[in-house]
Coordinates of C-alpha atoms and ligand atoms in Angstrom, one line a residue:
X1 CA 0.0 0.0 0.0
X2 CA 1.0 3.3 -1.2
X3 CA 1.4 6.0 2.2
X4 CA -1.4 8.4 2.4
X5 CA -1.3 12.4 1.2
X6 CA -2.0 14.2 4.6
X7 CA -4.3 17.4 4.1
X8 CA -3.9 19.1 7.6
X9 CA -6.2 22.3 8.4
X10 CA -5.7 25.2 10.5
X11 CA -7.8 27.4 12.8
X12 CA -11.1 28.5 12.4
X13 CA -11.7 26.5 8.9
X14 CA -14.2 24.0 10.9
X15 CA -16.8 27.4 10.1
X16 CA -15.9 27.2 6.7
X17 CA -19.1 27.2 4.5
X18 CA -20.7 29.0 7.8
X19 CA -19.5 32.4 7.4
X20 CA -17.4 34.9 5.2
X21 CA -18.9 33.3 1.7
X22 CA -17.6 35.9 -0.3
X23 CA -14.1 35.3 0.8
X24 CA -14.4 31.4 1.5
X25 CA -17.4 30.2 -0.5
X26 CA -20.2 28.0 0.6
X27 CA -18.7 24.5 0.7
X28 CA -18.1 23.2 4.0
X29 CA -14.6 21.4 5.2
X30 CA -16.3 17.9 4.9
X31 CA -17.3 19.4 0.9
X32 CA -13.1 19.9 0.8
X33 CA -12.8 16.1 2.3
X34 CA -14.8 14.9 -0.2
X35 CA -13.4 16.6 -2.8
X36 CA -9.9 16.0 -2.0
X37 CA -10.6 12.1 -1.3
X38 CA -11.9 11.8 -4.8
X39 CA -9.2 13.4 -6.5
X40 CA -6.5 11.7 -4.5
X41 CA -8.4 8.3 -6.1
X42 CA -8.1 9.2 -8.9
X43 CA -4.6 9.3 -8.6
X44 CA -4.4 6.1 -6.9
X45 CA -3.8 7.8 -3.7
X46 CA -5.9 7.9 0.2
X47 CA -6.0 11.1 2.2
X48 CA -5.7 11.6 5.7
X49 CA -7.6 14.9 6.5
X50 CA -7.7 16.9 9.8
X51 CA -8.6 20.0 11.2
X52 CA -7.4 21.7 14.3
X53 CA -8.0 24.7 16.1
X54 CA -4.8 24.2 18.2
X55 CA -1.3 24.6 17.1
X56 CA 0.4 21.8 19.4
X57 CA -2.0 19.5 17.8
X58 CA -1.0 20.4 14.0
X59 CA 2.5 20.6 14.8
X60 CA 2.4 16.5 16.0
X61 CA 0.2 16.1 13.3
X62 CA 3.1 17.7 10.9
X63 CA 5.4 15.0 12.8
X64 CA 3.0 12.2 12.4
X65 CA 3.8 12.9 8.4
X66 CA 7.4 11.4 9.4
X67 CA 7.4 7.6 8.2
X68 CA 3.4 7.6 7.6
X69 CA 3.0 10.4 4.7
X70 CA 3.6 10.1 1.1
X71 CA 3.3 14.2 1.2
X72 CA 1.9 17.0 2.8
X73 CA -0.7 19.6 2.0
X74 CA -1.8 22.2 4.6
X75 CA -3.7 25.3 4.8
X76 CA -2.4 26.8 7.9
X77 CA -4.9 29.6 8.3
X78 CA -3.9 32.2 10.1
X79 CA -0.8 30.4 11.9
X80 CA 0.8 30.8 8.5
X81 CA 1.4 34.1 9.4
X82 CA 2.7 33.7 12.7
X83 CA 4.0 30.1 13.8
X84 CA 7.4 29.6 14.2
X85 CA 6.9 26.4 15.8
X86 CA 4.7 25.0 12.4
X87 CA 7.8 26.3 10.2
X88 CA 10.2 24.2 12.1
X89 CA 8.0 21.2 12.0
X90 CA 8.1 21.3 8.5
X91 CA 11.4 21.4 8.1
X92 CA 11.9 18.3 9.7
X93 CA 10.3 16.4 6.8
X94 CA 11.5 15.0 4.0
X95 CA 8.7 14.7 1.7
X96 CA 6.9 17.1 -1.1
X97 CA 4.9 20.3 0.6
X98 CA 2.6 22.1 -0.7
X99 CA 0.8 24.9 1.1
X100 CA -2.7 25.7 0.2
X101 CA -5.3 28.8 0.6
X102 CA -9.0 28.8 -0.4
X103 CA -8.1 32.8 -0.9
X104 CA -5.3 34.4 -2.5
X105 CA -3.6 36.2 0.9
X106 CA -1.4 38.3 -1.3
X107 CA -4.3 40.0 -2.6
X108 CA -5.7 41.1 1.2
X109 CA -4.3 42.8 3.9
X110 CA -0.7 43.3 4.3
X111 CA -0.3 41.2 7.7
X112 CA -1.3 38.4 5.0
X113 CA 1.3 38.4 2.6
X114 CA 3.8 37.1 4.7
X115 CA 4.1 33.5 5.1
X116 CA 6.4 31.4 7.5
X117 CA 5.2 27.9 6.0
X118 CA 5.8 29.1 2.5
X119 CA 9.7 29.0 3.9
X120 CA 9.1 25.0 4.0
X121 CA 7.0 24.5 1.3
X122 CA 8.1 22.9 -2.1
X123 CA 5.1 25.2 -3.8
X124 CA 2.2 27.4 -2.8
X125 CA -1.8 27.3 -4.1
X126 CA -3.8 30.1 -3.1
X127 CA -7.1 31.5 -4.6
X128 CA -9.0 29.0 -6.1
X129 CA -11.4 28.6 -3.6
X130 CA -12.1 24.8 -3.1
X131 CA -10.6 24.1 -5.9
X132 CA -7.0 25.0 -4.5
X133 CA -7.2 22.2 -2.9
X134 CA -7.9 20.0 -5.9
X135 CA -4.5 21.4 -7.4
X136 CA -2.6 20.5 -4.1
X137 CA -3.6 17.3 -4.4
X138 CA -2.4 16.8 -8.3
X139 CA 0.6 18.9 -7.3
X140 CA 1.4 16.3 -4.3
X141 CA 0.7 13.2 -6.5
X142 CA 3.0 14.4 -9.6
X143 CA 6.0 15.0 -6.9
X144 CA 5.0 12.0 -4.4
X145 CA 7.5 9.1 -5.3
X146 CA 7.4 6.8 -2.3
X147 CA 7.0 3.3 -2.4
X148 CA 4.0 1.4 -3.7
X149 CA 4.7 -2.1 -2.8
Ligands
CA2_1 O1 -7.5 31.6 2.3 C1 -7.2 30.8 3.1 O2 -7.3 29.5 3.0 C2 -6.6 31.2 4.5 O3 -5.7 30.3 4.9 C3 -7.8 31.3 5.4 C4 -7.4 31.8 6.8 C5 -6.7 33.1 6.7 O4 -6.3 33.5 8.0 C6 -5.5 33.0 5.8 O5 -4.9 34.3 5.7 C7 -5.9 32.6 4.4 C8 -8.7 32.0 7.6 C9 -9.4 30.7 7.9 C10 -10.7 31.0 8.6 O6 -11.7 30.4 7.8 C11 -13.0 30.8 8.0 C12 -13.9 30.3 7.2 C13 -15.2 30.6 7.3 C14 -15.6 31.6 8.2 C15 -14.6 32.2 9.0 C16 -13.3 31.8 8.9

């Protein structure tokens, strides 16, 4: 068996579909689970897909990826901007990252246009709404090239 693509989500992204449509659209996380399961079948590939609210729990998430992840995709939200402690995490692994936005952050306010995963990550997707997801996960499955025994 092939190792599975981990999609890890940040804060505040459970209330996606919720609230903020204009900037997030109307799909929900589990619509982005769905969506990202299918796609990753397509390619042959399971996801494992999380959200957390808490940064201790994405960083041991990130280090879960060690040994059990074929690659990585995460939308950090907000800690993007901010966590140190996610940045070094992801520099610990050895696989293909890509980091992922639902909105284009370089297009909003300037505390958004920095990003500390972006330092980690083999590529950025940003603005496609769900669909940057999508993208991640054809991104990750062109680069992944673990074992499929
Ligand atoms: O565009 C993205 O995917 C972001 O990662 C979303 C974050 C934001 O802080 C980043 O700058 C860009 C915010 C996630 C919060 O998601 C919500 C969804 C619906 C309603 C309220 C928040």
């Amino acid at each position: 068996m092939s190792k599975p693509i981990y999609v890890l989500n940040g804060p505040n992204l459970n209330l996606l579909g919720a609230r903020e449509p204009e900037i997030y659209g109307r799909a929900s996380l589990e619509d982005v689970r769905g969506l990202c399961e299918r796609r990753a079948q397509a390619h042959g590939r399971t996801v494992v897909f999380r959200q957390s609210n808490a940064e201790g729990e994405l960083i041991g998430w990130i280090q879960e990826c060690r040994g059990e992840a074929a690659a990585l995709i995460i939308n950090p939200a907000a800690y993007g901007h901010t966590s140190i402690a996610i940045l070094d995490a992801l520099r610990a692994l050895d696989m293909p990252i890509v980091e992922c936005h639902l909105s284009n952050p370089a297009a909003r306010e300037e505390f958004r246009r920095s990003s500390y995963v972006s330092l980690a990550a083999t590529g950025v997707i940003s603005g496609f709404g769900v669909a940057s997801y999508e993208l991640a996960v054809d991104a990750v499955c062109a680069l992944a090239v673990d074992s499929r025994s």
